[in-house]
């Protein structure tokens, strides 16, 4: 009598394929799962996934990875075509095809453009480098808008020969800013997407996807170039079309990102919803409400991690800052700005608490009496130091519950993307 065939082990490669090991008559054989065999009929699809998607996809990446990459691919394709139009215009403006133009003049123009771009890159990284982590979505979208402006300037530059060098130099500065902001924010998004600390793999596969898209863009460009040569009107029409597509795809890409770490904007949205309605938003809900455009609206600014001297000007003010306050941070309102001075022993939870309190004070100062819920009581107080003192009481009452709700809603509270400066202070806790 033959031994019945039985399964002695199973194995799977992520969620892509699964196998089982069968034992019969003392022999072992490996067989693909029946369900998996029906689904994995297309080997081309498997090869495509292994070449262009991170290992372990989709388990190894965040849930928003695929949607983001689809929109990112579309924006890269349209940007590649716009770049072709801009490059052609720049070459024509530099003298390619013009018998009167000299090699020296074209070389000087290119050197000036590249040189000013390098200076712009250094200056922007110095001024805004620390903001790119905390507001990655805003700066990502800003970079792409600026890139389109730079390409428009390059296309328009040949029509203004006396100012050609000046225009392309400004375009070079803009493109260098795009390089810094785009590269840095892409790195921040890669950190978010890497669920298994596989940032290098995700970054490498993103490079492969972008290379494939650029290759497709080059092939389409070969058909476009003969059409737009010596046809400025068609060049501008096509550029306008590709730019609209580029900006729309970028907006959808940034909107599709769901970050579980709090920055100032997301924390403000979640906190105010909690204070006004007692409801704590999930990361998906809060990210939908998060603004993705850089705002120039007049609000009460918040500075995190300032020097003690920015809050306290005299010993009496230190006593006022410590009233009702046993926390490892100090808060003060100076020159219409809410300033937070962080102690050297403050934890991540203390940082979140300090940011919550600062957001409450900023809202009260900005909106005045048109408030509801827990903030309404604060809005009655007019003296800045008394307002700070009352806010300490309020945050003591609500924060621990708020923090528990954050954890329950799957927010990450072990790290933040709040824009803290590096000043840390130690002070005497004694109060008279």
GROMACS .gro file of C-alpha atoms in nm:
model
  432
    1UNK     CA    1   0.000   0.000   0.000
    2UNK     CA    2   0.140   0.341  -0.099
    3UNK     CA    3   0.198   0.609   0.162
    4UNK     CA    4  -0.043   0.902   0.124
    5UNK     CA    5   0.112   1.226   0.000
    6UNK     CA    6   0.144   1.477   0.282
    7UNK     CA    7   0.269   1.832   0.328
    8UNK     CA    8   0.574   1.854   0.554
    9UNK     CA    9   0.660   2.224   0.508
   10UNK     CA   10   0.552   2.539   0.329
   11UNK     CA   11   0.739   2.854   0.228
   12UNK     CA   12   0.653   3.183   0.067
   13UNK     CA   13   0.838   3.473  -0.094
   14UNK     CA   14   0.663   3.775   0.056
   15UNK     CA   15   0.314   3.778  -0.086
   16UNK     CA   16   0.429   3.706  -0.441
   17UNK     CA   17   0.456   3.327  -0.442
   18UNK     CA   18   0.419   3.029  -0.208
   19UNK     CA   19   0.542   2.668  -0.224
   20UNK     CA   20   0.486   2.346  -0.034
   21UNK     CA   21   0.708   2.045   0.027
   22UNK     CA   22   0.537   1.707  -0.016
   23UNK     CA   23   0.653   1.370   0.113
   24UNK     CA   24   0.548   1.049  -0.059
   25UNK     CA   25   0.712   0.707  -0.055
   26UNK     CA   26   1.018   0.850   0.119
   27UNK     CA   27   1.073   1.115  -0.148
   28UNK     CA   28   1.035   1.488  -0.106
   29UNK     CA   29   0.923   1.720  -0.382
   30UNK     CA   30   0.863   2.097  -0.403
   31UNK     CA   31   0.540   2.217  -0.562
   32UNK     CA   32   0.392   2.561  -0.622
   33UNK     CA   33   0.067   2.632  -0.440
   34UNK     CA   34  -0.239   2.574  -0.659
   35UNK     CA   35  -0.384   2.922  -0.600
   36UNK     CA   36  -0.044   3.081  -0.656
   37UNK     CA   37   0.002   2.894  -0.983
   38UNK     CA   38  -0.313   3.048  -1.125
   39UNK     CA   39  -0.212   3.401  -1.023
   40UNK     CA   40   0.156   3.385  -1.124
   41UNK     CA   41   0.115   3.284  -1.485
   42UNK     CA   42   0.281   3.594  -1.621
   43UNK     CA   43   0.657   3.571  -1.569
   44UNK     CA   44   0.711   3.911  -1.738
   45UNK     CA   45   0.516   4.076  -1.457
   46UNK     CA   46   0.734   3.901  -1.200
   47UNK     CA   47   1.053   4.017  -1.369
   48UNK     CA   48   0.920   4.374  -1.393
   49UNK     CA   49   0.841   4.373  -1.019
   50UNK     CA   50   1.183   4.241  -0.924
   51UNK     CA   51   1.359   4.501  -1.142
   52UNK     CA   52   1.157   4.811  -1.052
   53UNK     CA   53   0.997   4.747  -0.711
   54UNK     CA   54   1.171   4.707  -0.374
   55UNK     CA   55   1.234   4.357  -0.245
   56UNK     CA   56   0.943   4.232  -0.036
   57UNK     CA   57   0.691   4.466  -0.202
   58UNK     CA   58   0.422   4.542  -0.087
   59UNK     CA   59   0.498   4.438   0.274
   60UNK     CA   60   0.836   4.617   0.281
   61UNK     CA   61   0.696   4.962   0.196
   62UNK     CA   62   0.431   5.198   0.333
   63UNK     CA   63   0.070   5.162   0.223
   64UNK     CA   64   0.083   5.480   0.013
   65UNK     CA   65   0.390   5.368  -0.188
   66UNK     CA   66   0.219   5.250  -0.508
   67UNK     CA   67  -0.016   5.546  -0.542
   68UNK     CA   68   0.267   5.792  -0.483
   69UNK     CA   69   0.497   5.620  -0.734
   70UNK     CA   70   0.227   5.616  -1.006
   71UNK     CA   71   0.174   5.991  -0.979
   72UNK     CA   72   0.549   6.051  -0.939
   73UNK     CA   73   0.612   5.856  -1.260
   74UNK     CA   74   0.359   6.067  -1.450
   75UNK     CA   75   0.510   6.393  -1.324
   76UNK     CA   76   0.862   6.275  -1.411
   77UNK     CA   77   0.752   6.189  -1.766
   78UNK     CA   78   0.588   6.528  -1.824
   79UNK     CA   79   0.886   6.706  -1.666
   80UNK     CA   80   1.122   6.516  -1.900
   81UNK     CA   81   0.932   6.642  -2.204
   82UNK     CA   82   0.923   6.999  -2.072
   83UNK     CA   83   1.297   6.974  -2.007
   84UNK     CA   84   1.358   6.878  -2.369
   85UNK     CA   85   1.177   7.191  -2.488
   86UNK     CA   86   1.373   7.406  -2.243
   87UNK     CA   87   1.708   7.252  -2.344
   88UNK     CA   88   1.638   7.312  -2.713
   89UNK     CA   89   1.551   7.676  -2.644
   90UNK     CA   90   1.863   7.727  -2.430
   91UNK     CA   91   2.089   7.582  -2.698
   92UNK     CA   92   1.931   7.802  -2.962
   93UNK     CA   93   1.970   8.108  -2.739
   94UNK     CA   94   2.336   8.019  -2.673
   95UNK     CA   95   2.401   8.028  -3.047
   96UNK     CA   96   2.365   7.671  -3.172
   97UNK     CA   97   2.276   7.700  -3.542
   98UNK     CA   98   2.374   8.067  -3.555
   99UNK     CA   99   2.683   8.131  -3.767
  100UNK     CA  100   2.745   8.466  -3.597
  101UNK     CA  101   2.765   8.313  -3.248
  102UNK     CA  102   3.107   8.228  -3.105
  103UNK     CA  103   3.208   7.928  -2.899
  104UNK     CA  104   3.361   8.157  -2.636
  105UNK     CA  105   3.036   8.351  -2.586
  106UNK     CA  106   2.833   8.031  -2.548
  107UNK     CA  107   3.090   7.888  -2.305
  108UNK     CA  108   3.088   8.202  -2.089
  109UNK     CA  109   2.706   8.196  -2.078
  110UNK     CA  110   2.711   7.832  -1.963
  111UNK     CA  111   2.983   7.900  -1.702
  112UNK     CA  112   2.789   8.195  -1.559
  113UNK     CA  113   2.469   7.989  -1.547
  114UNK     CA  114   2.636   7.697  -1.369
  115UNK     CA  115   2.831   7.924  -1.134
  116UNK     CA  116   2.529   8.120  -1.014
  117UNK     CA  117   2.341   7.791  -0.977
  118UNK     CA  118   2.613   7.653  -0.748
  119UNK     CA  119   2.600   7.964  -0.530
  120UNK     CA  120   2.219   7.940  -0.516
  121UNK     CA  121   2.242   7.574  -0.409
  122UNK     CA  122   2.474   7.655  -0.117
  123UNK     CA  123   2.270   7.956  -0.005
  124UNK     CA  124   1.936   7.773  -0.014
  125UNK     CA  125   2.071   7.470   0.172
  126UNK     CA  126   2.206   7.703   0.442
  127UNK     CA  127   1.883   7.901   0.480
  128UNK     CA  128   1.619   7.629   0.446
  129UNK     CA  129   1.795   7.294   0.493
  130UNK     CA  130   1.646   7.231   0.838
  131UNK     CA  131   1.291   7.296   0.712
  132UNK     CA  132   1.298   7.027   0.444
  133UNK     CA  133   1.240   6.738   0.687
  134UNK     CA  134   0.957   6.896   0.883
  135UNK     CA  135   0.768   7.025   0.577
  136UNK     CA  136   0.868   6.771   0.312
  137UNK     CA  137   0.536   6.783   0.124
  138UNK     CA  138   0.532   7.162   0.092
  139UNK     CA  139   0.892   7.187  -0.024
  140UNK     CA  140   0.850   6.894  -0.262
  141UNK     CA  141   0.563   7.071  -0.438
  142UNK     CA  142   0.744   7.405  -0.420
  143UNK     CA  143   1.049   7.251  -0.589
  144UNK     CA  144   0.842   7.123  -0.882
  145UNK     CA  145   0.661   7.455  -0.928
  146UNK     CA  146   0.996   7.637  -0.925
  147UNK     CA  147   1.133   7.386  -1.175
  148UNK     CA  148   0.851   7.468  -1.417
  149UNK     CA  149   0.916   7.841  -1.372
  150UNK     CA  150   1.287   7.785  -1.447
  151UNK     CA  151   1.207   7.589  -1.764
  152UNK     CA  152   0.963   7.859  -1.877
  153UNK     CA  153   1.240   8.118  -1.833
  154UNK     CA  154   1.476   7.905  -2.043
  155UNK     CA  155   1.217   7.873  -2.322
  156UNK     CA  156   1.143   8.246  -2.315
  157UNK     CA  157   1.508   8.357  -2.289
  158UNK     CA  158   1.595   8.332  -2.665
  159UNK     CA  159   1.318   8.584  -2.741
  160UNK     CA  160   1.503   8.846  -2.532
  161UNK     CA  161   1.861   8.834  -2.671
  162UNK     CA  162   1.998   9.131  -2.470
  163UNK     CA  163   1.892   8.964  -2.144
  164UNK     CA  164   1.953   8.601  -2.239
  165UNK     CA  165   2.250   8.547  -2.006
  166UNK     CA  166   2.073   8.716  -1.713
  167UNK     CA  167   1.756   8.509  -1.761
  168UNK     CA  168   1.937   8.175  -1.787
  169UNK     CA  169   2.144   8.263  -1.479
  170UNK     CA  170   1.826   8.317  -1.277
  171UNK     CA  171   1.687   7.994  -1.423
  172UNK     CA  172   2.007   7.820  -1.313
  173UNK     CA  173   1.962   7.950  -0.957
  174UNK     CA  174   1.603   7.824  -0.952
  175UNK     CA  175   1.708   7.483  -1.084
  176UNK     CA  176   1.980   7.453  -0.822
  177UNK     CA  177   1.720   7.523  -0.551
  178UNK     CA  178   1.502   7.256  -0.713
  179UNK     CA  179   1.793   7.013  -0.692
  180UNK     CA  180   1.841   7.072  -0.318
  181UNK     CA  181   1.472   7.083  -0.221
  182UNK     CA  182   1.367   6.797  -0.451
  183UNK     CA  183   1.653   6.567  -0.352
  184UNK     CA  184   1.623   6.633   0.022
  185UNK     CA  185   1.245   6.593   0.035
  186UNK     CA  186   1.265   6.276  -0.173
  187UNK     CA  187   1.504   6.139   0.088
  188UNK     CA  188   1.256   6.233   0.364
  189UNK     CA  189   0.976   6.053   0.178
  190UNK     CA  190   1.200   5.749   0.130
  191UNK     CA  191   1.247   5.729   0.508
  192UNK     CA  192   0.868   5.731   0.543
  193UNK     CA  193   0.822   5.459   0.279
  194UNK     CA  194   1.090   5.225   0.420
  195UNK     CA  195   0.905   4.989   0.655
  196UNK     CA  196   1.202   4.753   0.696
  197UNK     CA  197   1.487   5.004   0.710
  198UNK     CA  198   1.528   4.938   0.336
  199UNK     CA  199   1.589   5.299   0.235
  200UNK     CA  200   1.878   5.213   0.004
  201UNK     CA  201   1.671   4.956  -0.187
  202UNK     CA  202   1.375   5.193  -0.223
  203UNK     CA  203   1.603   5.475  -0.336
  204UNK     CA  204   1.778   5.249  -0.589
  205UNK     CA  205   1.449   5.121  -0.734
  206UNK     CA  206   1.314   5.477  -0.748
  207UNK     CA  207   1.622   5.565  -0.953
  208UNK     CA  208   1.549   5.273  -1.187
  209UNK     CA  209   1.187   5.384  -1.228
  210UNK     CA  210   1.297   5.741  -1.302
  211UNK     CA  211   1.557   5.621  -1.554
  212UNK     CA  212   1.292   5.417  -1.737
  213UNK     CA  213   1.057   5.716  -1.744
  214UNK     CA  214   1.332   5.946  -1.872
  215UNK     CA  215   1.416   5.692  -2.143
  216UNK     CA  216   1.051   5.692  -2.253
  217UNK     CA  217   1.061   6.072  -2.244
  218UNK     CA  218   1.366   6.074  -2.470
  219UNK     CA  219   1.191   5.853  -2.726
  220UNK     CA  220   0.887   6.082  -2.732
  221UNK     CA  221   1.119   6.384  -2.752
  222UNK     CA  222   1.271   6.249  -3.072
  223UNK     CA  223   0.927   6.285  -3.231
  224UNK     CA  224   0.863   6.626  -3.074
  225UNK     CA  225   1.186   6.805  -3.167
  226UNK     CA  226   1.121   6.821  -3.545
  227UNK     CA  227   0.772   6.958  -3.476
  228UNK     CA  228   0.875   7.242  -3.244
  229UNK     CA  229   1.194   7.349  -3.425
  230UNK     CA  230   1.142   7.708  -3.550
  231UNK     CA  231   0.785   7.698  -3.414
  232UNK     CA  232   0.778   7.906  -3.092
  233UNK     CA  233   0.396   7.900  -3.067
  234UNK     CA  234   0.378   7.520  -3.067
  235UNK     CA  235   0.666   7.510  -2.819
  236UNK     CA  236   0.476   7.728  -2.571
  237UNK     CA  237   0.149   7.535  -2.624
  238UNK     CA  238   0.317   7.199  -2.559
  239UNK     CA  239   0.509   7.340  -2.264
  240UNK     CA  240   0.186   7.473  -2.111
  241UNK     CA  241   0.019   7.132  -2.154
  242UNK     CA  242   0.312   6.940  -2.003
  243UNK     CA  243   0.338   7.189  -1.716
  244UNK     CA  244  -0.029   7.154  -1.622
  245UNK     CA  245   0.007   6.775  -1.631
  246UNK     CA  246   0.329   6.797  -1.427
  247UNK     CA  247   0.178   7.017  -1.155
  248UNK     CA  248  -0.143   6.812  -1.133
  249UNK     CA  249   0.052   6.486  -1.100
  250UNK     CA  250   0.278   6.640  -0.836
  251UNK     CA  251  -0.017   6.766  -0.636
  252UNK     CA  252  -0.180   6.421  -0.644
  253UNK     CA  253   0.151   6.255  -0.551
  254UNK     CA  254   0.205   6.476  -0.248
  255UNK     CA  255  -0.160   6.441  -0.146
  256UNK     CA  256  -0.133   6.061  -0.156
  257UNK     CA  257   0.142   6.054   0.109
  258UNK     CA  258   0.018   5.953   0.455
  259UNK     CA  259   0.285   6.030   0.716
  260UNK     CA  260   0.236   5.890   1.066
  261UNK     CA  261   0.486   6.124   1.232
  262UNK     CA  262   0.367   6.465   1.352
  263UNK     CA  263   0.500   6.793   1.221
  264UNK     CA  264   0.362   7.132   1.324
  265UNK     CA  265   0.084   7.134   1.063
  266UNK     CA  266  -0.040   6.779   1.130
  267UNK     CA  267  -0.017   6.822   1.508
  268UNK     CA  268  -0.213   7.148   1.485
  269UNK     CA  269  -0.490   6.980   1.283
  270UNK     CA  270  -0.515   6.682   1.517
  271UNK     CA  271  -0.497   6.890   1.837
  272UNK     CA  272  -0.759   7.147   1.734
  273UNK     CA  273  -1.000   6.875   1.620
  274UNK     CA  274  -0.951   6.702   1.956
  275UNK     CA  275  -1.002   7.021   2.160
  276UNK     CA  276  -1.308   7.139   1.965
  277UNK     CA  277  -1.489   6.811   1.903
  278UNK     CA  278  -1.324   6.552   2.128
  279UNK     CA  279  -1.234   6.348   1.818
  280UNK     CA  280  -0.880   6.239   1.734
  281UNK     CA  281  -0.807   6.214   1.364
  282UNK     CA  282  -0.619   5.917   1.218
  283UNK     CA  283  -0.305   5.976   1.006
  284UNK     CA  284  -0.513   5.930   0.687
  285UNK     CA  285  -0.771   6.189   0.796
  286UNK     CA  286  -0.514   6.443   0.917
  287UNK     CA  287  -0.293   6.410   0.607
  288UNK     CA  288  -0.597   6.487   0.387
  289UNK     CA  289  -0.641   6.817   0.571
  290UNK     CA  290  -0.272   6.909   0.580
  291UNK     CA  291  -0.184   7.210   0.360
  292UNK     CA  292   0.069   7.125   0.088
  293UNK     CA  293   0.138   7.477  -0.039
  294UNK     CA  294   0.377   7.714   0.136
  295UNK     CA  295   0.161   7.965   0.320
  296UNK     CA  296   0.225   8.338   0.340
  297UNK     CA  297  -0.080   8.408   0.556
  298UNK     CA  298  -0.026   8.625   0.862
  299UNK     CA  299  -0.031   8.404   1.172
  300UNK     CA  300   0.132   8.401   1.515
  301UNK     CA  301   0.465   8.223   1.452
  302UNK     CA  302   0.611   7.956   1.679
  303UNK     CA  303   0.982   7.913   1.746
  304UNK     CA  304   1.091   7.583   1.898
  305UNK     CA  305   1.424   7.538   2.075
  306UNK     CA  306   1.518   7.904   2.129
  307UNK     CA  307   1.776   8.050   2.368
  308UNK     CA  308   1.670   8.135   2.724
  309UNK     CA  309   1.740   8.501   2.646
  310UNK     CA  310   1.468   8.499   2.380
  311UNK     CA  311   1.207   8.433   2.651
  312UNK     CA  312   1.352   8.574   2.972
  313UNK     CA  313   1.499   8.923   2.984
  314UNK     CA  314   1.520   8.961   3.365
  315UNK     CA  315   1.505   8.736   3.675
  316UNK     CA  316   1.142   8.823   3.745
  317UNK     CA  317   1.039   8.686   3.405
  318UNK     CA  318   1.202   8.351   3.484
  319UNK     CA  319   0.977   8.328   3.792
  320UNK     CA  320   0.675   8.404   3.573
  321UNK     CA  321   0.782   8.141   3.321
  322UNK     CA  322   0.802   7.881   3.602
  323UNK     CA  323   0.457   7.960   3.744
  324UNK     CA  324   0.238   7.644   3.731
  325UNK     CA  325   0.523   7.484   3.536
  326UNK     CA  326   0.722   7.179   3.645
  327UNK     CA  327   0.794   7.067   3.288
  328UNK     CA  328   1.135   7.044   3.119
  329UNK     CA  329   1.060   7.342   2.896
  330UNK     CA  330   0.976   7.712   2.922
  331UNK     CA  331   0.730   7.905   2.708
  332UNK     CA  332   0.705   8.278   2.657
  333UNK     CA  333   0.537   8.525   2.422
  334UNK     CA  334   0.778   8.782   2.285
  335UNK     CA  335   0.719   9.032   2.003
  336UNK     CA  336   0.409   8.847   1.883
  337UNK     CA  337   0.591   8.512   1.868
  338UNK     CA  338   0.540   8.205   2.086
  339UNK     CA  339   0.887   8.088   2.191
  340UNK     CA  340   0.971   7.753   2.349
  341UNK     CA  341   1.295   7.694   2.539
  342UNK     CA  342   1.368   7.321   2.580
  343UNK     CA  343   1.548   7.163   2.875
  344UNK     CA  344   1.839   6.928   2.812
  345UNK     CA  345   1.654   6.637   2.978
  346UNK     CA  346   1.335   6.671   2.769
  347UNK     CA  347   1.200   6.354   2.605
  348UNK     CA  348   1.017   6.320   2.272
  349UNK     CA  349   0.686   6.324   2.460
  350UNK     CA  350   0.793   6.649   2.630
  351UNK     CA  351   0.867   6.794   2.286
  352UNK     CA  352   0.518   6.699   2.168
  353UNK     CA  353   0.364   6.849   2.482
  354UNK     CA  354   0.558   7.174   2.438
  355UNK     CA  355   0.454   7.197   2.073
  356UNK     CA  356   0.088   7.135   2.166
  357UNK     CA  357   0.098   7.413   2.426
  358UNK     CA  358   0.267   7.651   2.183
  359UNK     CA  359   0.001   7.574   1.918
  360UNK     CA  360  -0.275   7.649   2.169
  361UNK     CA  361  -0.117   7.985   2.257
  362UNK     CA  362  -0.065   8.070   1.891
  363UNK     CA  363  -0.430   7.994   1.813
  364UNK     CA  364  -0.554   8.204   2.106
  365UNK     CA  365  -0.337   8.501   2.010
  366UNK     CA  366  -0.437   8.478   1.642
  367UNK     CA  367  -0.812   8.421   1.675
  368UNK     CA  368  -0.884   8.623   1.988
  369UNK     CA  369  -1.237   8.569   2.117
  370UNK     CA  370  -1.372   8.360   1.826
  371UNK     CA  371  -1.287   8.029   1.994
  372UNK     CA  372  -1.475   7.737   2.144
  373UNK     CA  373  -1.401   7.446   2.373
  374UNK     CA  374  -1.095   7.439   2.601
  375UNK     CA  375  -0.934   7.734   2.421
  376UNK     CA  376  -1.221   7.972   2.498
  377UNK     CA  377  -1.119   7.999   2.864
  378UNK     CA  378  -0.765   8.086   2.763
  379UNK     CA  379  -0.882   8.359   2.526
  380UNK     CA  380  -1.027   8.556   2.821
  381UNK     CA  381  -0.677   8.613   2.962
  382UNK     CA  382  -0.500   8.917   2.818
  383UNK     CA  383  -0.172   8.933   3.013
  384UNK     CA  384   0.091   8.729   2.821
  385UNK     CA  385   0.254   8.568   3.127
  386UNK     CA  386  -0.083   8.489   3.287
  387UNK     CA  387  -0.192   8.337   2.955
  388UNK     CA  388   0.118   8.114   2.959
  389UNK     CA  389   0.048   8.016   3.321
  390UNK     CA  390  -0.313   7.920   3.243
  391UNK     CA  391  -0.200   7.724   2.938
  392UNK     CA  392   0.027   7.515   3.164
  393UNK     CA  393  -0.278   7.414   3.368
  394UNK     CA  394  -0.476   7.331   3.056
  395UNK     CA  395  -0.203   7.117   2.899
  396UNK     CA  396  -0.153   6.928   3.228
  397UNK     CA  397  -0.521   6.833   3.221
  398UNK     CA  398  -0.546   6.715   2.861
  399UNK     CA  399  -0.205   6.596   2.742
  400UNK     CA  400  -0.178   6.243   2.885
  401UNK     CA  401  -0.522   6.153   2.747
  402UNK     CA  402  -0.435   6.317   2.417
  403UNK     CA  403  -0.108   6.120   2.397
  404UNK     CA  404  -0.289   5.790   2.462
  405UNK     CA  405  -0.537   5.872   2.187
  406UNK     CA  406  -0.248   5.951   1.950
  407UNK     CA  407  -0.098   5.607   2.012
  408UNK     CA  408  -0.437   5.441   1.975
  409UNK     CA  409  -0.487   5.613   1.637
  410UNK     CA  410  -0.151   5.468   1.516
  411UNK     CA  411   0.046   5.793   1.524
  412UNK     CA  412   0.421   5.753   1.585
  413UNK     CA  413   0.508   5.922   1.914
  414UNK     CA  414   0.863   5.790   1.952
  415UNK     CA  415   0.992   6.048   1.703
  416UNK     CA  416   0.865   6.369   1.546
  417UNK     CA  417   0.924   6.598   1.250
  418UNK     CA  418   0.884   6.914   1.457
  419UNK     CA  419   1.128   7.188   1.360
  420UNK     CA  420   1.334   7.215   1.681
  421UNK     CA  421   1.644   7.429   1.693
  422UNK     CA  422   1.947   7.298   1.883
  423UNK     CA  423   1.947   7.523   2.192
  424UNK     CA  424   1.903   7.327   2.520
  425UNK     CA  425   1.896   7.500   2.857
  426UNK     CA  426   1.928   7.404   3.223
  427UNK     CA  427   1.769   7.630   3.482
  428UNK     CA  428   1.701   7.638   3.852
  429UNK     CA  429   1.363   7.482   3.931
  430UNK     CA  430   1.337   7.679   4.257
  431UNK     CA  431   1.046   7.921   4.268
  432UNK     CA  432   0.998   8.195   4.530
   0.00000   0.00000   0.00000
